[in-house]
mmCIF file of C-alpha atoms in Angstrom:
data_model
loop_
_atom_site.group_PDB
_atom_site.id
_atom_site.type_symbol
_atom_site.label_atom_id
_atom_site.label_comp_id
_atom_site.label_asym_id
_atom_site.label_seq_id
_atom_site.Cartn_x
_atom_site.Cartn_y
_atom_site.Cartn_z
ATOM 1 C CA UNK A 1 -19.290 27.007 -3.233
ATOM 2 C CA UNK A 2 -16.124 29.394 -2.566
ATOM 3 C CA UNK A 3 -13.814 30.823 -5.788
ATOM 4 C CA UNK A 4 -10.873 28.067 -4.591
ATOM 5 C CA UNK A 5 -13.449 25.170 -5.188
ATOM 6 C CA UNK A 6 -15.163 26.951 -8.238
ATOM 7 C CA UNK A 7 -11.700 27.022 -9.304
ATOM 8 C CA UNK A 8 -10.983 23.687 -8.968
ATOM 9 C CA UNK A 9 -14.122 22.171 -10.129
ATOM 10 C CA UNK A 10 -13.489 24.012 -13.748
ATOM 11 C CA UNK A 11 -9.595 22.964 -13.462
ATOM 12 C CA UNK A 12 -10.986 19.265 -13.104
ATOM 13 C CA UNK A 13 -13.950 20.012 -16.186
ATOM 14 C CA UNK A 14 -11.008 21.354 -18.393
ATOM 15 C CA UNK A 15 -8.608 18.812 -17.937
ATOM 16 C CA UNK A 16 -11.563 16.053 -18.611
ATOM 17 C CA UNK A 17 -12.898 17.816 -21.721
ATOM 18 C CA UNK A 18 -8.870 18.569 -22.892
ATOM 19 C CA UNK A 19 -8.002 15.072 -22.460
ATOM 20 C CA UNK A 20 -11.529 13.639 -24.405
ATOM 21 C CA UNK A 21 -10.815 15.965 -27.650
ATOM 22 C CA UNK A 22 -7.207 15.208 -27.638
ATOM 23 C CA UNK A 23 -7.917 11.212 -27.907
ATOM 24 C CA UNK A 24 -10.720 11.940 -30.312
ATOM 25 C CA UNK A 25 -8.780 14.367 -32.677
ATOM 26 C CA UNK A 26 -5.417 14.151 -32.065
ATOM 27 C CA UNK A 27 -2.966 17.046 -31.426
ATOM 28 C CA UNK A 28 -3.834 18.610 -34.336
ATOM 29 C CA UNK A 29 -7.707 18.738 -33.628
ATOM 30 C CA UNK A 30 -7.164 19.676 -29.838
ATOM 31 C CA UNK A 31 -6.768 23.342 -30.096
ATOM 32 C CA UNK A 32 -7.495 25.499 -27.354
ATOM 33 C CA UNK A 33 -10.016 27.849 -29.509
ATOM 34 C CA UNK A 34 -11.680 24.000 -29.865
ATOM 35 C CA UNK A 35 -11.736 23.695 -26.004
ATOM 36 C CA UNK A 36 -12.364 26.879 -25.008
ATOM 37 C CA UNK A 37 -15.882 26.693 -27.345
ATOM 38 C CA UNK A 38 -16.184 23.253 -25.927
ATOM 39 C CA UNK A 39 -16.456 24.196 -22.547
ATOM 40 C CA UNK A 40 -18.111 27.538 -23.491
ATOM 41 C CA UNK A 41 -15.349 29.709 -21.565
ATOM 42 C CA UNK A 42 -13.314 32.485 -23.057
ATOM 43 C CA UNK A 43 -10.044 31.444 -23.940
ATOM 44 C CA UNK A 44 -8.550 34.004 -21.279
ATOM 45 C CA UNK A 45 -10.147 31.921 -18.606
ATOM 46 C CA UNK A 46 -8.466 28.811 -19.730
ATOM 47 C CA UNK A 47 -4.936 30.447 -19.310
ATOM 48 C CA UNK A 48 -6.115 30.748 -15.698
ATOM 49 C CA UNK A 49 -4.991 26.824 -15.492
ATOM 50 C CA UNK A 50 -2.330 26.901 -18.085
ATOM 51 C CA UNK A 51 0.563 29.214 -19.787
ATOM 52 C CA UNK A 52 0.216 27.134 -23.261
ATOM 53 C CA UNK A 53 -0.519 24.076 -24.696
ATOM 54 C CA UNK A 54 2.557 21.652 -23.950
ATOM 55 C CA UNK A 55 2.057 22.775 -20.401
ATOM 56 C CA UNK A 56 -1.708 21.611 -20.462
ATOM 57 C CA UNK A 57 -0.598 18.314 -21.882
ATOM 58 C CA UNK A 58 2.202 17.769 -19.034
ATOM 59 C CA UNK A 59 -0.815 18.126 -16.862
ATOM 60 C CA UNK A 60 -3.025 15.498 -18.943
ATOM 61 C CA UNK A 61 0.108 13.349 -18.246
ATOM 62 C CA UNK A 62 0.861 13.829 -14.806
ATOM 63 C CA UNK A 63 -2.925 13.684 -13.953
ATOM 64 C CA UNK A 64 -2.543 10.204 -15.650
ATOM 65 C CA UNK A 65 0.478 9.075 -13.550
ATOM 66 C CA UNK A 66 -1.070 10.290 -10.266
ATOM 67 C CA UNK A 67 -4.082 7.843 -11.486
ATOM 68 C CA UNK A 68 -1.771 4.996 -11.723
ATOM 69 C CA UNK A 69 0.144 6.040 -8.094
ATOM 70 C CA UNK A 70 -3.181 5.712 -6.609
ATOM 71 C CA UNK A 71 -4.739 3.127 -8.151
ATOM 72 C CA UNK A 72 -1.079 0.769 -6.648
ATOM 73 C CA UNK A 73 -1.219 1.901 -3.738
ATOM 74 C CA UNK A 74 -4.378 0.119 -2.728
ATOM 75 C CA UNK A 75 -2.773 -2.720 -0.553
ATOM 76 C CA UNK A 76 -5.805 -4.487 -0.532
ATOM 77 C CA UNK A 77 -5.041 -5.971 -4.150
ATOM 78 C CA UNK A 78 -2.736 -8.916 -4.906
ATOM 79 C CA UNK A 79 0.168 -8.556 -7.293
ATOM 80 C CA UNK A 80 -1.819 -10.192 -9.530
ATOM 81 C CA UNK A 81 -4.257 -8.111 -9.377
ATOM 82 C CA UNK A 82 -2.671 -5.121 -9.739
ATOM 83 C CA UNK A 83 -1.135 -6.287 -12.725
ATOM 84 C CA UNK A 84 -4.605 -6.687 -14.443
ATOM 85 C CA UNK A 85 -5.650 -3.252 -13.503
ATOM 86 C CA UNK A 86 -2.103 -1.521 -14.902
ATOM 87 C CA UNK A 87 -2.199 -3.363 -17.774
ATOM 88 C CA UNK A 88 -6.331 -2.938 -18.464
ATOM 89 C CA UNK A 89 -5.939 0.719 -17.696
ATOM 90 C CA UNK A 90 -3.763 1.193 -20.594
ATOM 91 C CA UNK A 91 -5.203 -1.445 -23.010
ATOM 92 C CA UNK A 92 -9.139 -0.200 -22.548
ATOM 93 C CA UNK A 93 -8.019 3.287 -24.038
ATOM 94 C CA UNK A 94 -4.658 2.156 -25.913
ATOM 95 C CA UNK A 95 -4.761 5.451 -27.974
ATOM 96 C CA UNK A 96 -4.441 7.288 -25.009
ATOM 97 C CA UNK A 97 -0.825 5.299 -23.862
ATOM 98 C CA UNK A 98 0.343 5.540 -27.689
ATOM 99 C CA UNK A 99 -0.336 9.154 -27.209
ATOM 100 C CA UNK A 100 0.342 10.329 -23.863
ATOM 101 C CA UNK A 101 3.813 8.147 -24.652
ATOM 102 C CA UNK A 102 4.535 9.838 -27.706
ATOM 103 C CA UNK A 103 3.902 13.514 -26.609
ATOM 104 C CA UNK A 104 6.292 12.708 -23.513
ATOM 105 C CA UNK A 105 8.935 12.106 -25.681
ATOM 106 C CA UNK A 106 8.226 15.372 -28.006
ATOM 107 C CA UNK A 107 7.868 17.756 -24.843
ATOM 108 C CA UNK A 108 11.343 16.165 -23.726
ATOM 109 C CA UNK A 109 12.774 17.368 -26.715
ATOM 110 C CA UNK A 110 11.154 20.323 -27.811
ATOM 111 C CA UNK A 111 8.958 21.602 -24.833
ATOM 112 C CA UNK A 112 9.270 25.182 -23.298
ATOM 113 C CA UNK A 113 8.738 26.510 -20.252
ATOM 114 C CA UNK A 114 7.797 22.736 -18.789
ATOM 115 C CA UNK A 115 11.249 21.787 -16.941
ATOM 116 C CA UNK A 116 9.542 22.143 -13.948
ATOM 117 C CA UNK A 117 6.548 19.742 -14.819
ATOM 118 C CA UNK A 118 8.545 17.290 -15.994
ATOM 119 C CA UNK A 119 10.501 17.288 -12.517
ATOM 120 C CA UNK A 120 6.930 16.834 -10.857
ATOM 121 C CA UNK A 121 6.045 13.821 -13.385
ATOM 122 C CA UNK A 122 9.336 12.279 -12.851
ATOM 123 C CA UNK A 123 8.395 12.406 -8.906
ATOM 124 C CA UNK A 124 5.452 11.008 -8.655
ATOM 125 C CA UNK A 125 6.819 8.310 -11.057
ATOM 126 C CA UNK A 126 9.893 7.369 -8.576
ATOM 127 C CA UNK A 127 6.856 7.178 -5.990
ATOM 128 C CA UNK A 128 4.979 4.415 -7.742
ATOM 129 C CA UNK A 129 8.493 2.759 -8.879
ATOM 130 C CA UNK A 130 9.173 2.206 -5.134
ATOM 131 C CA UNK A 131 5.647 0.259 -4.729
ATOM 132 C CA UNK A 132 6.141 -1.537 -7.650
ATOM 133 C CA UNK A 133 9.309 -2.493 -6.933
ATOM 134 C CA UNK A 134 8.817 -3.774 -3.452
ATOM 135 C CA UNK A 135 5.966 -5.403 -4.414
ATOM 136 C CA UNK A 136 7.446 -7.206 -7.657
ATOM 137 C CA UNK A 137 9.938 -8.568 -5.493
ATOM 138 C CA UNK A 138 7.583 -10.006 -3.337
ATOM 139 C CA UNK A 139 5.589 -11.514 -6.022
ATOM 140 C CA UNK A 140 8.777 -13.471 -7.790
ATOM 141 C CA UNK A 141 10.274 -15.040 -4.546
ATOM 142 C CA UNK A 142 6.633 -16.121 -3.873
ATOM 143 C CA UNK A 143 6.448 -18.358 -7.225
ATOM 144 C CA UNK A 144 10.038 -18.824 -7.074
ATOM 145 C CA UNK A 145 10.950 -17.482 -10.026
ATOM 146 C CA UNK A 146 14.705 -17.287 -11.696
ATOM 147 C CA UNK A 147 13.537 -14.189 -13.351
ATOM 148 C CA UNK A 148 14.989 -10.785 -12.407
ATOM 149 C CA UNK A 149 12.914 -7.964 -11.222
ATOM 150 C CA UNK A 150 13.935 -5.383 -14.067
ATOM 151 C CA UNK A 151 13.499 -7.977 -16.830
ATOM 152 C CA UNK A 152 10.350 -8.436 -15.574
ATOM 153 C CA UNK A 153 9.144 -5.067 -15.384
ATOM 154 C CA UNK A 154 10.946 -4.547 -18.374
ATOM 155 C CA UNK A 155 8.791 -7.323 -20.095
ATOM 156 C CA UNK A 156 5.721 -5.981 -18.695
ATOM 157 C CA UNK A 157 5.813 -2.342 -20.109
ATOM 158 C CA UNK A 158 6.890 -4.023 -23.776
ATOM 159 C CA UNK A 159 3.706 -6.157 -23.597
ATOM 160 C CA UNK A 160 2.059 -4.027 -22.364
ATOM 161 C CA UNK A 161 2.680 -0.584 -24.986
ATOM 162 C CA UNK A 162 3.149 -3.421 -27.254
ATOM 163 C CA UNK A 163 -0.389 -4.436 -26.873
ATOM 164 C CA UNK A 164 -1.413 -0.911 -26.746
ATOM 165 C CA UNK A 165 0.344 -0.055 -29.968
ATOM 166 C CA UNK A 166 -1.186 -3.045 -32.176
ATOM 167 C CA UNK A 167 -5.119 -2.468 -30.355
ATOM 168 C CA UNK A 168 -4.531 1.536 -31.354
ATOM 169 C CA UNK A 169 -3.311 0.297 -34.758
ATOM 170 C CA UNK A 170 -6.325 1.229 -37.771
ATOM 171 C CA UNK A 171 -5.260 -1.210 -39.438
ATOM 172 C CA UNK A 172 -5.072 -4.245 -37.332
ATOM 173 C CA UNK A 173 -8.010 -2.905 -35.356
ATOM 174 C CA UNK A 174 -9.640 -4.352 -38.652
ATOM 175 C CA UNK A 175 -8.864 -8.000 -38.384
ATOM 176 C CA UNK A 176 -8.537 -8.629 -34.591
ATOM 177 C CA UNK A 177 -12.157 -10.190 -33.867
ATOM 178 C CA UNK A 178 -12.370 -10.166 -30.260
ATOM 179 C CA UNK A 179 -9.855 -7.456 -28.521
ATOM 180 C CA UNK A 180 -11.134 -8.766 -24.896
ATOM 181 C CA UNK A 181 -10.377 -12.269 -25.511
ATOM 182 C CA UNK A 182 -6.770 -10.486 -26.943
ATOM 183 C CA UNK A 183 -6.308 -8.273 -23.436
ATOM 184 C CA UNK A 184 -6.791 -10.856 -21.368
ATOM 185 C CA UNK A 185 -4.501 -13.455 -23.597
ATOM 186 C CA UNK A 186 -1.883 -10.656 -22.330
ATOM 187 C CA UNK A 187 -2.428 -10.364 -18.917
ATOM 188 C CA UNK A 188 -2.353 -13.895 -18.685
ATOM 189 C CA UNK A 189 1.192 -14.455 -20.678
ATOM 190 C CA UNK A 190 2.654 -11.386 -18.237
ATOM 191 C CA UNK A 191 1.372 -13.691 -15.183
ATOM 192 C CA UNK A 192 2.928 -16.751 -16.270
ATOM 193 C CA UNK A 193 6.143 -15.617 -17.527
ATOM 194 C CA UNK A 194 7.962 -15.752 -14.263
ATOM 195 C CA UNK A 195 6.734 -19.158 -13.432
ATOM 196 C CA UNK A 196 8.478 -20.173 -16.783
ATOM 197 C CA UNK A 197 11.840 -18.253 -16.572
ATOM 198 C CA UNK A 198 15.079 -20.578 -15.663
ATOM 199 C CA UNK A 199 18.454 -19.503 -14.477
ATOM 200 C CA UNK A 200 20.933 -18.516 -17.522
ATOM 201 C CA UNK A 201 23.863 -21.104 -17.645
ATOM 202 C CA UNK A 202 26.425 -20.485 -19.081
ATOM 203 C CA UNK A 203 29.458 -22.334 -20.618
#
């Protein structure tokens, strides 16, 4: 194996371990002394990869988004379909969106050094946009639906971080019974919403 693979194999380790302690121990837990013994590598080594912590979780988050680019482009799957897998992705791990979400909106703020990242994130973002789009469009004149493509998107992403939000929640994570029988009560209301929606009228 050459240095550029060696390199990239340990990039790929890091980023798995990184992203693993963060969802188990929050920010505060995920310190890189914490991954660095983790992964049994000096800490030196790890700033191979990274210049500090923000910019390692920019790079949890874009290696997310390039997840969810390549998991719509497969033009093999139905609309349907796709929807199921976008919203599963983020409801099977739901503290991982209520995270990744909330540190996104921190780094905007308060991150240094990361303009740069967030330029990259915001690209590959416009990239799946432009499937989604196209394909959203297709999906609504197919059932015929009076609904718009941005309220529909729009509704999708609030039931969708919604969901994520109340299966993340301690304290309703207490009372909900069966959370598969609740994912796939949501995936089925985001289906059927545009087969419900009727043209605003208005006086």
């Amino acid at each position: 194996m050459d240095r550029q693979t060696q390199f990239r194999a340990r990039e790929a380790l890091i980023f798995q371990t990184a992203e693993q302690l963060l969802l188990e121990n929050g920010e505060s837990g995920m310190t890189l002394d914490v991954l660095a013994t983790e992964l049994d590598l000096a800490k030196g080594t790890l700033y191979k990869h990274f210049q500090s912590k923000d910019e390692l979780y920019m790079l949890l988050i874009i290696r997310n988004e390039r997840m969810l680019l390549d998991m719509v482009r497969d033009k093999q799957q139905t609309f349907p379909q796709h929807l199921t897998i976008f919203m599963l992705h983020h409801l099977h791990h739901p503290e991982r969106t209520v995270l990744f979400h909330q540190i996104e909106e921190r780094l905007s703020i308060t991150g240094q050094g990361i303009h740069q990242l967030f330029g990259e994130l915001y690209q590959i973002r416009k990239q799946r946009l432009r499937i989604i789009i196209e394909m959203t469009d297709h999906y609504l004149r197919s059932v015929q639906s009076a609904m718009t493509r941005r309220d529909y998107l729009a509704a999708i992403w609030a039931m969708t971080y919604g969901a994520a939000a109340m299966l993340n929640s301690s304290f309703y994570q207490r009372y909900l019974g069966s959370r598969d029988s609740l994912r796939i009560a949501y995936i089925d209301q985001a289906l059927a919403l545009p087969q419900h929606a009727v043209k605003p009228s208005f006086a």
